[in-house]
Amino acid sequence: MKTVFAKSVPGRTGVLPPKADKTARDMLPQNLLRARRPALPELSELDVVRHYSRLSRLNYGVDANFYPLGSCTMKYNPKFIEAAVNYRGFTDTHPLLAQVDGGEALTQGNLEAIWLTEQLLQEVTGMRAFTMQPMAGAQGELTGILLIAAYHRAKGNKKSKIICPDAAHGTNPATAALAGYEVVNIVSKDGMVDPEALAAVLDDSVAGLMMTCPNTLGLFEQHLPEIVRLLRSVDALLYYDGANFNACMGRLRVGDVGFDVVHLNLHKTMGTPHGGGGPGSGPVGVSERLIPFLPGPRVVKKADGRFGLNHDLPQSIGRVAPFYGNFGVYLKALAYILRCGAEGLSRATDYAVLNANYLLARLRGHLDIPYDRICMHEFVASASKLGEYDVHALDLAKALLDKGYHAPTIYFPLIVKECLMFEPTETESKEMLDAFCDDLIAICERARTDPAGVKAAPVTLPVRRLDETAAARNMILTEVE
Ligand SMILES: *Cc1c(COP(=O)(O)O)cnc(C)c1O
């Protein structure tokens, strides 16, 4: 297949701009003019439409097929959201407008949208304030840990450690290390944080604890009150990784439980697709005592009901993103929350949990379930039973590709051997879940009778098994003829 550059024909065009009296050449200073024409392909409109349509078909997405990728929430995002955020008042506002003389009056709607999103997220999480700046979950984590550090610094606390349970998401210890803390790992017991193991590592040098909840086993933490009490006893703060808040919406307010910081992944839970390196939004909510340290400027509602920006934040950790973060992404969350309402958000959570438990119930008996109890929005299974046929989690994942599915997450979390992590999400129907289970169960049966057949997968895709290390480290990009 030719690339758009190979298809380019000099002089061919897809648009006919109106004739202008003056060109950029007449108007721009000489030193700003290009010396050479830009190397853009010259194509007709149809060439361009075919190019993008073809690329979209090469891609795999939730709009086309089921995508049970654990810990990623690849759910369907309703199309009305796109319409809601594409109003010109949102898309065409210059991000600096609010900061120029008289600009505030012209951006009241956008400032209100930011303010309202913060209010609604506070309502959903029980936190006292939010910053919308962080542009990914991991960046929200770093922001949250910097807030905790600022709190301890302001109090004169000497703190050097952050505790991360072994069932935490991998970004948690990475964040704590990046923020300059020593990471203290604690081993879980029965899939839960073990309060005894926690008490054993607690002392005055502990700045906080980062908890992924539900954890990477898809289990809800059972000892939260005890954990909060222990941490409080040494003036350590509690961080809640709420990236998977579609397991909690309307059912748990982490602020009420006693957490000091939470980040949400709006690009998983609320209206924006996750993955592909696209734009994200990882807003951070805080308890009362962390409000002074939030990034600025902060959007405020003034006494006269108008909205403005407050730059006067002497204890702020400073900006963590340009402008206001990814405005378009959290605007989608605003549209999603307003459309769902309180009842809709709780129902989304209930269906996410119900669907995961349905999948778990159907797969029990075909795969090992190392923590076999009610799960939240996802669960972990293990292919270890199939080891005697030399069939592994990787082989099952590859065989699923041949059936048209995206593979589940495999070999994560690290604490379960041969694991596969399934997250069906709230948007899949029972029919889809049944079809997937039927196919996966058939693959497990084939593993026993024809292991070589399973290990040969995938056979229907453009490529078979790749040397995955080389594919990542040594990538060769060429045109496919
Ligand atoms: C996805 C995820 C993250 C990281 O979010 P990014 O936006 O990819 O940086 C952190 N924690 C958990 C539990 C997650 O599922």
XYZ file of C-alpha atoms and ligand atoms in Angstrom:
496
model
C 0.000 0.000 0.000
C 1.364 3.425 -0.917
C 1.753 6.146 1.672
C 0.157 9.547 1.143
C 3.590 10.868 0.239
C 4.019 8.316 -2.531
C 0.502 9.144 -3.794
C 1.206 12.875 -3.913
C 0.872 14.523 -7.346
C 2.258 18.075 -7.737
C -0.564 20.592 -8.032
C -3.357 18.202 -6.983
C -5.576 19.716 -4.341
C -8.519 18.818 -2.163
C -9.655 22.290 -1.163
C -10.134 25.482 -3.110
C -9.468 28.378 -0.747
C -11.013 31.714 -1.757
C -8.698 34.008 -3.711
C -7.003 36.506 -1.390
C -5.838 40.020 -2.248
C -2.774 39.548 -0.129
C -0.789 36.448 0.700
C 1.237 35.654 3.799
C 4.267 36.658 1.761
C 2.935 40.229 1.545
C 2.041 40.446 5.197
C 4.639 38.597 7.268
C 8.113 39.902 8.130
C 10.733 38.466 5.746
C 12.583 36.557 8.479
C 9.445 34.552 9.305
C 8.897 33.305 5.752
C 9.774 29.742 4.807
C 12.728 29.280 2.511
C 11.206 26.083 1.097
C 7.641 24.858 0.643
C 6.551 22.440 3.387
C 6.850 18.775 2.374
C 3.122 18.077 2.480
C 1.492 15.529 0.191
C -0.700 16.997 -2.559
C -3.890 14.981 -2.751
C -7.556 15.117 -3.657
C -10.247 15.050 -1.003
C -11.043 11.420 -1.893
C -7.380 10.424 -1.475
C -7.430 11.917 2.006
C -10.737 10.308 3.000
C -9.486 6.907 1.825
C -6.205 7.388 3.655
C -7.858 8.002 7.017
C -10.584 5.400 6.504
C -7.916 2.810 5.726
C -5.876 3.760 8.790
C -8.970 3.531 10.990
C -9.544 -0.028 9.772
C -5.966 -1.044 10.514
C -6.513 0.121 14.064
C -8.198 -1.902 16.790
C -10.684 -0.062 18.932
C -13.622 -0.517 21.219
C -15.943 0.930 18.568
C -15.256 -2.248 16.560
C -14.643 -5.083 19.042
C -14.551 -6.210 22.664
C -11.486 -5.015 24.546
C -11.230 -6.653 28.019
C -7.840 -5.125 28.855
C -7.561 -5.251 32.647
C -6.550 -2.084 34.514
C -7.233 -0.008 31.405
C -11.021 0.495 31.244
C -11.412 0.283 27.487
C -15.107 1.050 27.533
C -17.400 2.571 24.990
C -17.777 6.324 25.207
C -21.118 7.648 24.005
C -20.950 9.832 20.897
C -23.110 12.644 22.291
C -20.044 13.659 24.304
C -18.196 14.635 21.133
C -21.047 16.930 20.140
C -21.200 18.463 23.612
C -17.550 19.463 23.679
C -17.370 20.675 20.100
C -19.300 23.888 20.641
C -17.272 26.703 19.162
C -17.312 28.598 22.442
C -15.232 25.754 23.851
C -13.042 24.875 20.887
C -12.239 28.380 19.643
C -11.314 30.170 22.875
C -7.659 31.106 23.165
C -6.293 29.634 26.401
C -4.625 32.952 27.348
C -7.800 34.984 26.872
C -8.804 34.833 30.549
C -5.503 36.442 31.494
C -5.531 39.502 29.220
C -7.251 42.764 30.090
C -10.993 42.374 29.709
C -10.594 38.717 28.744
C -12.202 37.336 31.861
C -15.590 38.616 30.751
C -15.189 36.765 27.440
C -14.367 33.424 29.044
C -17.018 33.211 31.764
C -18.551 30.089 30.229
C -15.255 28.224 30.048
C -14.212 29.239 33.549
C -17.601 28.144 34.830
C -17.188 24.775 33.089
C -13.866 24.234 34.916
C -15.341 25.356 38.232
C -18.434 23.182 37.811
C -16.359 20.113 36.897
C -14.348 20.606 40.090
C -17.544 20.913 42.144
C -19.031 17.755 40.665
C -15.847 15.747 41.169
C -15.825 16.915 44.785
C -19.371 15.648 45.145
C -18.488 12.274 43.590
C -15.324 11.741 45.678
C -16.051 13.613 48.914
C -12.839 15.632 48.547
C -12.730 19.350 49.440
C -11.071 20.789 46.313
C -9.724 19.690 42.929
C -7.060 20.763 40.499
C -7.840 19.977 36.886
C -4.287 20.543 35.647
C -2.686 17.054 35.567
C -2.907 15.557 32.091
C -2.588 11.840 32.928
C -3.082 9.493 35.836
C 0.621 9.223 36.505
C 0.987 13.000 36.397
C -1.877 13.278 38.879
C 0.013 10.897 41.157
C 3.145 13.012 40.981
C 1.100 16.137 41.699
C -0.506 14.416 44.689
C 2.805 13.273 46.145
C 4.293 16.749 45.654
C 1.300 18.118 47.600
C 2.002 15.668 50.420
C 5.668 16.713 50.386
C 4.666 20.393 50.512
C 2.408 19.700 53.495
C 5.201 18.036 55.460
C 7.672 20.752 54.502
C 5.311 23.474 55.704
C 4.896 21.664 59.041
C 8.615 21.085 59.427
C 8.086 17.276 59.356
C 11.159 15.248 58.424
C 9.765 12.548 56.143
C 11.591 10.341 53.678
C 9.428 7.283 52.905
C 6.268 6.390 51.032
C 4.645 3.002 51.580
C 3.316 1.107 48.550
C 1.504 -2.231 48.966
C 2.598 -4.919 46.492
C -0.865 -4.991 44.872
C -0.549 -1.302 43.911
C -0.411 -0.171 40.301
C 3.176 0.064 39.025
C 2.944 3.821 38.625
C 2.566 4.242 42.434
C 6.100 3.233 43.483
C 7.469 4.898 40.335
C 5.782 8.168 41.342
C 7.036 8.027 44.925
C 10.585 7.388 43.695
C 10.370 10.202 41.133
C 9.259 12.587 43.884
C 12.416 11.695 45.794
C 10.979 9.317 48.388
C 12.302 5.970 49.473
C 9.672 3.383 48.515
C 8.735 0.865 51.197
C 6.967 -2.185 49.805
C 4.585 -4.197 51.980
C 3.515 -7.732 51.144
C -0.227 -8.291 50.930
C -2.025 -10.998 52.838
C -4.936 -12.724 51.197
C -4.908 -10.042 48.500
C -5.324 -7.236 51.064
C -3.042 -4.782 52.822
C -1.980 -6.541 56.009
C -2.385 -4.068 58.920
C 0.313 -5.929 60.862
C 2.820 -5.632 58.022
C 1.860 -1.966 57.738
C 2.316 -1.299 61.457
C 5.724 -2.985 61.298
C 7.108 -0.440 58.809
C 5.378 2.658 60.227
C 7.435 5.312 61.957
C 7.854 9.085 61.939
C 9.821 9.009 58.682
C 6.753 7.843 56.702
C 5.249 10.662 54.620
C 2.307 8.679 53.312
C 0.831 5.565 51.814
C -0.291 5.126 48.217
C -3.172 2.782 47.769
C -4.641 1.512 44.534
C -8.235 0.650 45.345
C -9.630 -1.582 44.021
C -6.127 -3.030 43.884
C -4.564 -4.685 40.859
C -6.200 -7.970 41.837
C -9.560 -6.253 41.326
C -10.290 -6.530 45.049
C -11.639 -3.866 47.334
C -9.465 -3.140 50.343
C -11.117 -4.468 53.525
C -9.072 -2.740 56.213
C -9.477 0.916 55.208
C -10.509 2.312 58.632
C -7.599 0.520 60.327
C -5.149 1.738 57.660
C -6.366 5.352 58.013
C -6.001 5.156 61.801
C -2.459 3.761 61.594
C -1.260 6.387 59.119
C -2.814 9.251 61.099
C -0.906 8.128 64.206
C 2.396 9.195 62.591
C 1.024 12.243 60.705
C 1.354 10.393 57.389
C -1.089 11.162 54.567
C -3.215 8.780 52.525
C -3.145 8.715 48.748
C -5.935 6.984 46.846
C -5.202 5.898 43.281
C -8.684 6.332 41.855
C -7.761 5.593 38.234
C -10.416 2.885 38.222
C -13.189 4.906 39.761
C -15.776 3.214 37.575
C -15.650 0.585 40.325
C -16.690 3.144 42.956
C -18.806 5.979 41.530
C -21.831 6.704 43.659
C -20.875 3.894 46.063
C -17.743 5.199 47.782
C -16.606 8.719 48.668
C -12.915 8.413 49.456
C -12.866 11.792 51.228
C -15.417 10.469 53.744
C -13.168 7.457 54.436
C -10.282 9.751 55.389
C -8.080 9.940 52.299
C -6.111 13.145 51.754
C -5.446 12.890 48.028
C -7.125 11.098 45.137
C -6.475 11.200 41.431
C -9.055 10.156 38.869
C -8.438 9.016 35.316
C -11.168 10.841 33.436
C -9.772 9.174 30.301
C -10.901 5.820 31.630
C -13.879 6.505 33.789
C -15.627 9.532 32.361
C -16.149 9.882 28.670
C -12.725 9.821 27.007
C -11.178 6.710 25.507
C -7.969 5.538 27.116
C -4.906 4.409 25.268
C -3.053 5.137 22.082
C -1.154 7.956 23.731
C -4.101 10.284 23.295
C -4.810 13.229 25.579
C -5.785 12.395 29.147
C -6.886 14.096 32.312
C -5.851 13.065 35.808
C -7.387 15.659 38.154
C -6.371 15.544 41.809
C -8.749 16.004 44.715
C -7.531 16.914 48.192
C -8.661 17.134 51.800
C -8.886 20.466 53.625
C -5.287 20.454 54.846
C -3.796 20.224 51.348
C -5.834 22.995 49.703
C -3.186 25.750 50.240
C -0.639 23.762 48.224
C -2.738 23.109 45.093
C -1.316 24.173 41.715
C -2.384 27.584 40.445
C -3.970 29.580 39.073
C -7.238 28.364 40.554
C -10.639 29.105 39.102
C -12.787 30.918 41.669
C -16.389 31.988 41.891
C -16.488 35.566 43.144
C -18.984 37.163 45.512
C -20.874 38.672 42.539
C -21.304 35.215 40.986
C -18.744 35.797 38.225
C -15.739 33.554 37.631
C -12.081 34.495 37.674
C -8.551 33.202 38.221
C -6.731 33.391 41.534
C -2.939 33.634 41.136
C -2.346 34.672 44.738
C -1.396 31.273 46.172
C 1.784 31.749 48.239
C 2.067 28.081 49.317
C 1.173 26.547 45.929
C 3.468 23.888 44.460
C 3.163 25.878 41.203
C 1.917 24.849 37.806
C 2.013 21.210 36.754
C 0.635 21.798 33.245
C 0.318 24.641 30.752
C -2.918 26.654 30.801
C -5.679 24.637 32.530
C -4.628 21.070 31.699
C -6.498 19.179 28.982
C -9.652 21.284 28.941
C -11.288 19.232 26.157
C -10.880 15.992 28.078
C -12.382 17.110 31.359
C -15.103 18.917 29.480
C -16.096 15.449 28.273
C -16.197 14.311 31.895
C -18.486 17.237 32.676
C -20.814 16.245 29.832
C -20.702 12.613 30.978
C -21.507 13.436 34.616
C -24.325 15.819 33.716
C -25.886 13.326 31.314
C -25.580 10.348 33.689
C -26.615 12.159 36.838
C -26.047 10.644 40.258
C -28.175 7.629 39.455
C -26.459 6.974 36.136
C -22.975 7.116 37.665
C -23.925 4.562 40.331
C -25.478 2.337 37.692
C -22.324 2.505 35.555
C -20.355 1.326 38.597
C -22.865 -1.411 39.388
C -22.719 -2.735 35.825
C -18.909 -2.594 35.723
C -18.813 -4.749 38.867
C -21.657 -7.020 37.780
C -20.086 -7.680 34.371
C -16.719 -8.559 35.916
C -18.367 -10.942 38.366
C -20.370 -12.551 35.576
C -17.212 -13.158 33.560
C -15.503 -14.519 36.665
C -18.389 -16.905 37.345
C -18.371 -18.219 33.791
C -14.591 -18.711 33.615
C -14.257 -20.357 37.032
C -13.527 -24.025 36.403
C -11.720 -23.309 33.133
C -8.966 -21.119 34.542
C -7.536 -20.878 38.056
C -8.938 -17.978 40.084
C -6.267 -17.326 42.706
C -8.411 -14.906 44.755
C -11.815 -16.419 44.291
C -14.280 -13.996 45.834
C -16.533 -11.136 44.763
C -14.412 -8.843 42.606
C -14.828 -5.220 41.677
C -14.587 -4.010 38.047
C -11.908 -6.538 37.092
C -10.350 -9.791 38.265
C -7.239 -11.854 37.844
C -7.218 -15.434 36.548
C -4.250 -17.702 36.035
C -3.355 -20.099 33.227
C -1.129 -22.155 35.533
C -3.462 -25.180 35.174
C -2.535 -25.379 31.506
C 1.191 -25.443 32.251
C 1.244 -29.236 31.975
C 0.309 -28.813 28.278
C 2.972 -26.132 27.938
C 0.243 -23.570 27.220
C 0.706 -20.218 28.936
C -1.110 -16.924 29.496
C 0.635 -15.517 26.420
C -0.719 -18.349 24.251
C -4.292 -17.777 25.412
C -3.939 -14.064 24.726
C -2.637 -14.746 21.196
C -5.420 -17.260 20.508
C -8.016 -14.637 21.509
C -6.646 -12.354 18.774
C -7.648 -14.938 16.187
C -11.210 -14.806 17.508
C -11.308 -11.038 16.930
C -10.838 -9.840 20.515
C -8.276 -7.602 22.034
C -6.201 -9.653 24.475
C -6.629 -9.166 28.220
C -3.739 -7.776 30.255
C -1.252 -10.592 30.908
C 1.579 -11.094 33.399
C 0.335 -8.165 35.484
C 0.048 -7.885 38.459
C 3.432 -9.463 39.093
C 2.247 -11.200 42.276
C 0.190 -13.828 40.381
C 1.924 -16.382 38.147
C 0.642 -16.829 34.586
C -2.028 -14.230 35.153
C -4.631 -12.787 32.857
C -6.510 -9.721 34.025
C -9.997 -9.206 32.625
C -11.942 -5.970 32.729
C -15.165 -6.219 30.754
C -16.373 -2.679 31.697
C -19.936 -1.517 32.178
C -20.699 -0.945 28.514
C -20.700 -4.566 27.292
C -23.896 -6.586 26.935
C -24.504 -10.056 28.343
C -24.528 -11.419 24.772
C -21.032 -10.042 24.169
C -19.738 -11.407 27.478
C -21.228 -14.825 26.709
C -19.678 -14.922 23.243
C -16.295 -14.024 24.701
C -16.540 -16.672 27.437
C -17.602 -19.326 24.913
C -14.581 -18.518 22.772
C -12.128 -18.414 25.670
C -13.463 -21.663 27.138
C -13.092 -23.304 23.702
C -9.463 -22.111 23.606
C -8.830 -23.580 27.075
C -10.289 -26.908 25.925
C -8.225 -26.870 22.780
C -5.134 -26.257 24.929
C -5.668 -29.720 26.417
C -6.336 -31.598 23.182
C -4.297 -29.614 20.653
C -1.764 -27.456 22.524
C 0.327 -26.978 19.372
C -2.697 -25.423 17.649
C -3.100 -22.859 20.431
C 0.611 -22.127 20.467
C 0.554 -21.421 16.714
C -1.850 -18.466 17.164
C -2.327 -15.916 15.776
C -2.879 -17.258 12.266
C -5.445 -14.729 11.004
C -3.502 -11.503 11.549
C -1.054 -9.770 9.178
C 1.830 -10.857 11.441
C 2.355 -14.023 13.504
C 4.366 -13.973 16.745
C 6.927 -11.241 16.924
C 10.153 -11.002 18.812
C 8.498 -8.567 21.199
C 11.687 -7.214 22.744
C 13.196 -6.503 19.358
C 9.898 -5.024 18.151
C 10.084 -2.474 20.956
C 13.829 -1.824 21.121
C 14.772 -2.204 17.512
C 11.780 -1.015 15.600
C 12.054 -0.919 11.819
C 9.381 1.223 10.219
C 8.833 0.582 6.534
C 6.027 0.997 4.076
C 3.896 -2.086 3.527
C 3.780 -2.658 -0.229
C -4.111 3.591 34.255
C -3.702 3.650 35.667
C -2.732 4.573 36.105
C -1.948 5.465 35.165
O -2.729 6.353 34.420
P -2.111 7.039 33.103
O -3.124 8.009 32.665
O -1.880 5.926 32.122
O -0.828 7.703 33.501
C -2.442 4.623 37.454
N -3.046 3.799 38.331
C -3.963 2.890 37.949
C -4.611 1.992 38.973
C -4.324 2.770 36.607
O -5.228 1.854 36.225
